[in-house]
XYZ file of C-alpha atoms in Angstrom:
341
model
C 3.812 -27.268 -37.567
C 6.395 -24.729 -39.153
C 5.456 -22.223 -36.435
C 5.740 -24.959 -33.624
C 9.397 -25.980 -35.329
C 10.639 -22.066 -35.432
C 9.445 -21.633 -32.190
C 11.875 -24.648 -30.778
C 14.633 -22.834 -32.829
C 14.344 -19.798 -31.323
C 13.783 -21.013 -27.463
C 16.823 -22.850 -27.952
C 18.350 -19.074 -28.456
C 17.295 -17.924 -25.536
C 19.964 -20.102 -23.497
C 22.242 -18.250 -25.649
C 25.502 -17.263 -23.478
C 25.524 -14.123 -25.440
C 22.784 -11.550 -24.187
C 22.177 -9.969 -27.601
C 20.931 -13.469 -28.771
C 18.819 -13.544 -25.654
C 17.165 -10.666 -26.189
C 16.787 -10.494 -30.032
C 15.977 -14.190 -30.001
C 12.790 -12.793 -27.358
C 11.704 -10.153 -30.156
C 11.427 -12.916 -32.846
C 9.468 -15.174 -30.407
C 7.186 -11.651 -29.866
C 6.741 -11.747 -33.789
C 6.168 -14.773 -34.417
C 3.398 -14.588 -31.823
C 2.006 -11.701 -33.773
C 1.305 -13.461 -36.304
C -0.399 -16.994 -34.615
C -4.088 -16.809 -34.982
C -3.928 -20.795 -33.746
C -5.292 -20.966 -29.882
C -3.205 -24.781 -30.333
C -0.090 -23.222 -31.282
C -0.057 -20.377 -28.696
C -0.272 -23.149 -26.199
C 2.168 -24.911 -27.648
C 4.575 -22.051 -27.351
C 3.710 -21.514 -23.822
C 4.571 -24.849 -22.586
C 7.663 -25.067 -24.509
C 8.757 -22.001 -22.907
C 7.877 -23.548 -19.333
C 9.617 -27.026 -20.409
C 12.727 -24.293 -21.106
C 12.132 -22.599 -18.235
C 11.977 -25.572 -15.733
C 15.407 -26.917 -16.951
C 14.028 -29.305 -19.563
C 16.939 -28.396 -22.018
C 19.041 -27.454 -19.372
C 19.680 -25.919 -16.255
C 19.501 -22.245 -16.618
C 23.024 -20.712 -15.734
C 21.656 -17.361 -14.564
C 18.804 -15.121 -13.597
C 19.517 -12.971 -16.801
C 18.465 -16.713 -18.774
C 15.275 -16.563 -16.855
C 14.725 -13.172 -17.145
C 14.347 -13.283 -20.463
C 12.510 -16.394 -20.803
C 10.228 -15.013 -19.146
C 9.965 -12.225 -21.149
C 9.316 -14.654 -24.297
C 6.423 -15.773 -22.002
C 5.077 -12.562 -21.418
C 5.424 -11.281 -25.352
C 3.105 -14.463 -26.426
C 0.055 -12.026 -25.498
C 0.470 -10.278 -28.508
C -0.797 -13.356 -30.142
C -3.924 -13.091 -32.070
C -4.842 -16.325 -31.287
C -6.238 -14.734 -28.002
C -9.300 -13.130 -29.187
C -10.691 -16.553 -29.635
C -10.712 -16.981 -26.365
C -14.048 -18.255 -24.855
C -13.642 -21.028 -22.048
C -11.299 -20.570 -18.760
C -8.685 -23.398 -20.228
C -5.855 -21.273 -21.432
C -6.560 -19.034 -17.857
C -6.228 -22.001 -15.943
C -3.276 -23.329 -17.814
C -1.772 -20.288 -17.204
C -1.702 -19.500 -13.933
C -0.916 -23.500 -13.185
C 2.207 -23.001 -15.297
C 3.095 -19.720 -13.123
C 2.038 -21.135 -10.258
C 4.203 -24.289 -10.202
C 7.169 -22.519 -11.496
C 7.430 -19.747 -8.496
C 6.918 -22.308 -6.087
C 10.586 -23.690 -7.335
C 12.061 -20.097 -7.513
C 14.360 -18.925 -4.880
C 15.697 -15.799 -6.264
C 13.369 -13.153 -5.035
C 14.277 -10.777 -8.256
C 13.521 -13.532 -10.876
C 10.429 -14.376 -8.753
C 8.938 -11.015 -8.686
C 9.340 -10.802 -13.012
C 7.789 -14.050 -12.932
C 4.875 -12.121 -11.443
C 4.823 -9.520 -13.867
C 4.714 -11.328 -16.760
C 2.142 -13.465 -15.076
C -0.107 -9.660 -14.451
C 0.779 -8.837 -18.247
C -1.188 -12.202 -19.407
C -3.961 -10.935 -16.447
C -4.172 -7.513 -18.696
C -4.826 -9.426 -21.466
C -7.296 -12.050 -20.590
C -9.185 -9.449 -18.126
C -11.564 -8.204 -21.285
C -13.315 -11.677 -21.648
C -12.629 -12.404 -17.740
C -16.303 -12.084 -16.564
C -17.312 -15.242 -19.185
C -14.411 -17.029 -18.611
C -14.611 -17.285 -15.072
C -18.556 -18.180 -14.412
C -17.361 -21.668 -14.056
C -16.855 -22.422 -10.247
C -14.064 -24.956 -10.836
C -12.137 -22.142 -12.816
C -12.794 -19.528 -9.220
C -11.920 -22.619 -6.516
C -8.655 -23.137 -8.684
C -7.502 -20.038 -9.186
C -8.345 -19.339 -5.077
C -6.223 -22.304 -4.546
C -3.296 -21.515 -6.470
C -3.271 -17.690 -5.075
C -3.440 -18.815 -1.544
C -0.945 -21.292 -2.054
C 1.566 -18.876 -3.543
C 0.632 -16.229 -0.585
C 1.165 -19.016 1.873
C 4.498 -19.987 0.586
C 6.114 -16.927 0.870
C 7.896 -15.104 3.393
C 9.053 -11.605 1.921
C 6.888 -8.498 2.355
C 8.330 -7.778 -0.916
C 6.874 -10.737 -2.618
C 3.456 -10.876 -1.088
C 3.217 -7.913 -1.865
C 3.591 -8.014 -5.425
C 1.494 -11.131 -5.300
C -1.635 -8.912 -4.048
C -0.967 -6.409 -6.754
C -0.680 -9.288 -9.158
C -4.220 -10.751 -7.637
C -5.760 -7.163 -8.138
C -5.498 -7.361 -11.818
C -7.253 -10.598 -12.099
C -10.025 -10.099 -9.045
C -10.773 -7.115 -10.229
C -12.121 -7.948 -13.936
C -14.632 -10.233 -12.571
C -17.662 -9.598 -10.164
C -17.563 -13.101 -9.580
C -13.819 -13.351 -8.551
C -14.384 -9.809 -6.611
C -16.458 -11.534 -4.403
C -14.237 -13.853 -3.372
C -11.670 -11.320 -2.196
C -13.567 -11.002 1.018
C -14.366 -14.826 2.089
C -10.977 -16.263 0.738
C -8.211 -13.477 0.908
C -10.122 -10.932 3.697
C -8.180 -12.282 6.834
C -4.996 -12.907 5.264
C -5.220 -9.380 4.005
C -6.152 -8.012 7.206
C -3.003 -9.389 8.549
C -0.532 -7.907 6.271
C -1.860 -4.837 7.299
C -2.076 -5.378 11.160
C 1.437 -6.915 11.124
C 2.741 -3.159 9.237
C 0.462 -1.167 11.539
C 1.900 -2.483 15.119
C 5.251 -3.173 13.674
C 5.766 0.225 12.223
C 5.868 2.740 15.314
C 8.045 4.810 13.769
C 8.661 4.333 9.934
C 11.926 6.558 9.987
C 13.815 3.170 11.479
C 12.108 0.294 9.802
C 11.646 -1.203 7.027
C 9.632 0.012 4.608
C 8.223 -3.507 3.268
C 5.706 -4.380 5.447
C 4.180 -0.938 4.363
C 4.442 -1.868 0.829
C 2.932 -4.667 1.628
C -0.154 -3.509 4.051
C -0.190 -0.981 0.963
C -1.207 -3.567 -1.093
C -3.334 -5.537 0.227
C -5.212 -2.637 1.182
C -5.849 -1.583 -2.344
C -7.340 -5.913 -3.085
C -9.510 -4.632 -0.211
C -10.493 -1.630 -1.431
C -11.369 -3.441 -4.755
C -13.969 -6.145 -2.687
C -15.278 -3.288 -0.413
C -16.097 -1.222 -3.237
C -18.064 -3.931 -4.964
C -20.388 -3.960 -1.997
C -19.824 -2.141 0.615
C -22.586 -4.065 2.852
C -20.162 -7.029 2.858
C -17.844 -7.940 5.638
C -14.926 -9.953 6.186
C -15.353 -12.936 8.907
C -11.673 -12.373 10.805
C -10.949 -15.740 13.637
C -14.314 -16.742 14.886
C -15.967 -13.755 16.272
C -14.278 -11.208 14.672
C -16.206 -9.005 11.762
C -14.270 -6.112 9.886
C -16.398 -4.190 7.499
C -15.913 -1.302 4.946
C -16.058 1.295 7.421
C -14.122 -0.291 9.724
C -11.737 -0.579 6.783
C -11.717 3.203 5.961
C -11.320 3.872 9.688
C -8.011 2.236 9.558
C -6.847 5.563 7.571
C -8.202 7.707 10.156
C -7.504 6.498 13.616
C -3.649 6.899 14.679
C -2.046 6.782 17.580
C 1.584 6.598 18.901
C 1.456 2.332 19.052
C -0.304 1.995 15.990
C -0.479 4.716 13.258
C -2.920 5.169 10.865
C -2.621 3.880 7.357
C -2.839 7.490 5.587
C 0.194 8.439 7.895
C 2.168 5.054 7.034
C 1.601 4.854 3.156
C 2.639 8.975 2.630
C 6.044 9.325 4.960
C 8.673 10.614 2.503
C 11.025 7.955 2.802
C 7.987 4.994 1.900
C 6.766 7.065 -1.291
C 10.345 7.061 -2.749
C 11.008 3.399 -2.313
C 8.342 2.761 -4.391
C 8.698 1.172 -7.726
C 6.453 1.992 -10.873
C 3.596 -0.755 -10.072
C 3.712 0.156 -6.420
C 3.499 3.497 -6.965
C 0.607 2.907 -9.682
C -1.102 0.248 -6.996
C -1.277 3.662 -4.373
C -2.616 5.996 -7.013
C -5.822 3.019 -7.754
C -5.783 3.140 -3.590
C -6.631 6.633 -3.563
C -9.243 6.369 -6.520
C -10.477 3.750 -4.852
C -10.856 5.160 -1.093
C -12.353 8.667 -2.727
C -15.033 6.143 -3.995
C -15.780 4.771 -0.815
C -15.351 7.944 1.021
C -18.433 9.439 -1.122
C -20.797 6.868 -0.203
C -20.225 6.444 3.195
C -21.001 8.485 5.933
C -17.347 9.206 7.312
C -15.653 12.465 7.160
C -12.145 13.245 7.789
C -9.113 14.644 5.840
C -7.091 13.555 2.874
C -4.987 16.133 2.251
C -1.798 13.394 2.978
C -3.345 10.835 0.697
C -3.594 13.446 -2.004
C 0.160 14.627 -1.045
C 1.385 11.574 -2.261
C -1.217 11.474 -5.442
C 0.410 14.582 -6.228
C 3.936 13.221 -6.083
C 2.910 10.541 -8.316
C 1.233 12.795 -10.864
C 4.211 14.772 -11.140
C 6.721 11.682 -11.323
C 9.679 11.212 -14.018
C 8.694 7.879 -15.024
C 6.012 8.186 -17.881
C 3.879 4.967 -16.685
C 3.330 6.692 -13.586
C 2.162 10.085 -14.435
C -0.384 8.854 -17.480
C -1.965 6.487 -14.612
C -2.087 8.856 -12.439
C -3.283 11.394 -14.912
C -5.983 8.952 -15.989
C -7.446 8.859 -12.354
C -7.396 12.435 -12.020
C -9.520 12.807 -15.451
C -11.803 10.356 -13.727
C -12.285 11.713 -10.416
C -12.812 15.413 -11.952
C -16.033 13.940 -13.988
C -17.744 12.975 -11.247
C -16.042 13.372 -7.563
C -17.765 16.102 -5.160
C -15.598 18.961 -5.016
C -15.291 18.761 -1.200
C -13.908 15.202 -1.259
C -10.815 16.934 -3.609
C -10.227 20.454 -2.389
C -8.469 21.359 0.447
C -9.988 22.016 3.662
């Protein structure tokens, strides 16, 4: 009970006018958290935060409020309480609370952090994901919720930080990878239709719908590289399979351009943000994975132009990632699939 009443002191705080109370008022929530080893009390804390969140001790003045709110939210997985963890509850919970709070969000900033904090939890929960989600209800539920929030929104922005969100979670599970295909496969397949005819010349469009095709390519990717047998049922006659998939990167003409074209013009790869730009570098992991067992042959050296740019970048998140997936590839990739032609 004495963490439950400091943790009501120190929400209050985050409603603060003053943004140095905000914040620090966040770090002591983080601590506190730190020290829980109570799966009831980290609960507790998460609702309250939601109850704050949702205007239940007032309406939040400004996105700043929220911001950092949601930062509280996202510090509670430091909380030892987590390793506990053995039954999809807390998941469920989770995502619910997420879920019903970005359906109320209009401003597309605060919605996207929403997300993020909602991927940092994913990070978290993803080591004991495989037991936690063998429970069917938990996998209908959590397909509900994601096609409800995909469903609900407009922005290329937003979806597609909502697929890169959904790649975190699908892919710590072989059970929830399967489901990529048979619940998210056409709606994916969309996104990246919509870029591909809509994009004849990326110099004098917008560059969202590529972030977004971008995206749900790499959820793709993820499901196709589970099993690469599998195929996605698109309308009522229509099949799309993994090598129809990869052939999306090779085939490009004038009215619709090939995704390896699309995802490495100049002006695309600098509008990227750090999780976009780490989403393409797991895209080109991930299509150098399917590339070496399949039959189909053709050219990277664009894909690996932008690889490059992110292993060189500024930002440190960036270049470790990319860094990492380099280290991998070198241990086992066939040298051909790497050097240039």
């Amino acid at each position: 009970y004495a963490q439950e009443d400091l943790c009501k002191t120190l929400c209050s705080q985050l409603l603060s006018k003053d943004e140095y109370i905000q914040n620090e008022s966040a770090k002591c929530l983080k601590f506190l958290s730190k020290q829980c080893s109570s799966v009831e009390c980290t609960q507790f804390m998460l609702k309250h935060l939601f109850y704050i969140l949702n205007g239940g001790e007032g309406k939040l003045a400004t996105s700043n409020q929220k911001c950092t709110v949601l930062n509280a939210i996202g510090f509670l997985t430091t909380s030892n309480s987590l390793q506990q963890l053995t039954n999809h509850d807390l998941l469920i919970q989770v995502v619910q609370l997420f879920a019903d709070y970005l359906k109320t969000e209009t401003h597309e900033p605060t919605y996207i952090h929403g997300l993020h904090q909602l991927n940092i939890w994913f990070e978290r929960l993803c080591i004991r994901m495989n037991s936690i989600t063998s429970n069917p209800d938990t996998i209908k539920k959590l397909n509900d919720l994601f096609k409800q929030l995909i469903s609900s929104s407009q922005s290329p922005l937003t979806k597609s930080n909502i697929y890169q969100t959904m790649s975190t979670l699908y892919s710590s599970s072989q059970t929830l990878t399967s489901q990529i295909g048979q619940v998210f496969g056409e709606i994916c397949s969309q996104s990246i239709e919509k870029c591909q005819t809509q994009q004849q010349t990326v110099a004098t469009t917008s560059i969202l719908p590529i972030i977004e095709a971008m995206s749900a390519s790499y959820l793709l990717s993820i499901y196709f590289l589970n099993d690469s047998s599998k195929t996605i049922t698109i309308g009522k006659n229509n099949s799309f399979g993994c090598n129809e998939f990869l052939q999306l990167f090779i085939n490009d003409t004038p009215k619709k351009p090939s995704l390896q074209v699309l995802f490495t013009n100049e002006k695309f790869l600098y509008s990227l943000n750090e999780n976009s730009l780490i989403t393409y570098s797991r895209l080109f992991e991930k299509l150098i994975q399917l590339l070496a067992n399949s039959n189909l042959k053709f050219d990277l050296k664009l894909l690996q132009n932008g690889f490059i740019f992110a292993l060189f970048n500024p930002n440190y998140q960036i270049r470790v990632n990319a860094q990492s997936i380099l280290k991998r590839l070198f241990k086992w990739c066939p040298i051909n699939l790497l050097a240039e032609p």
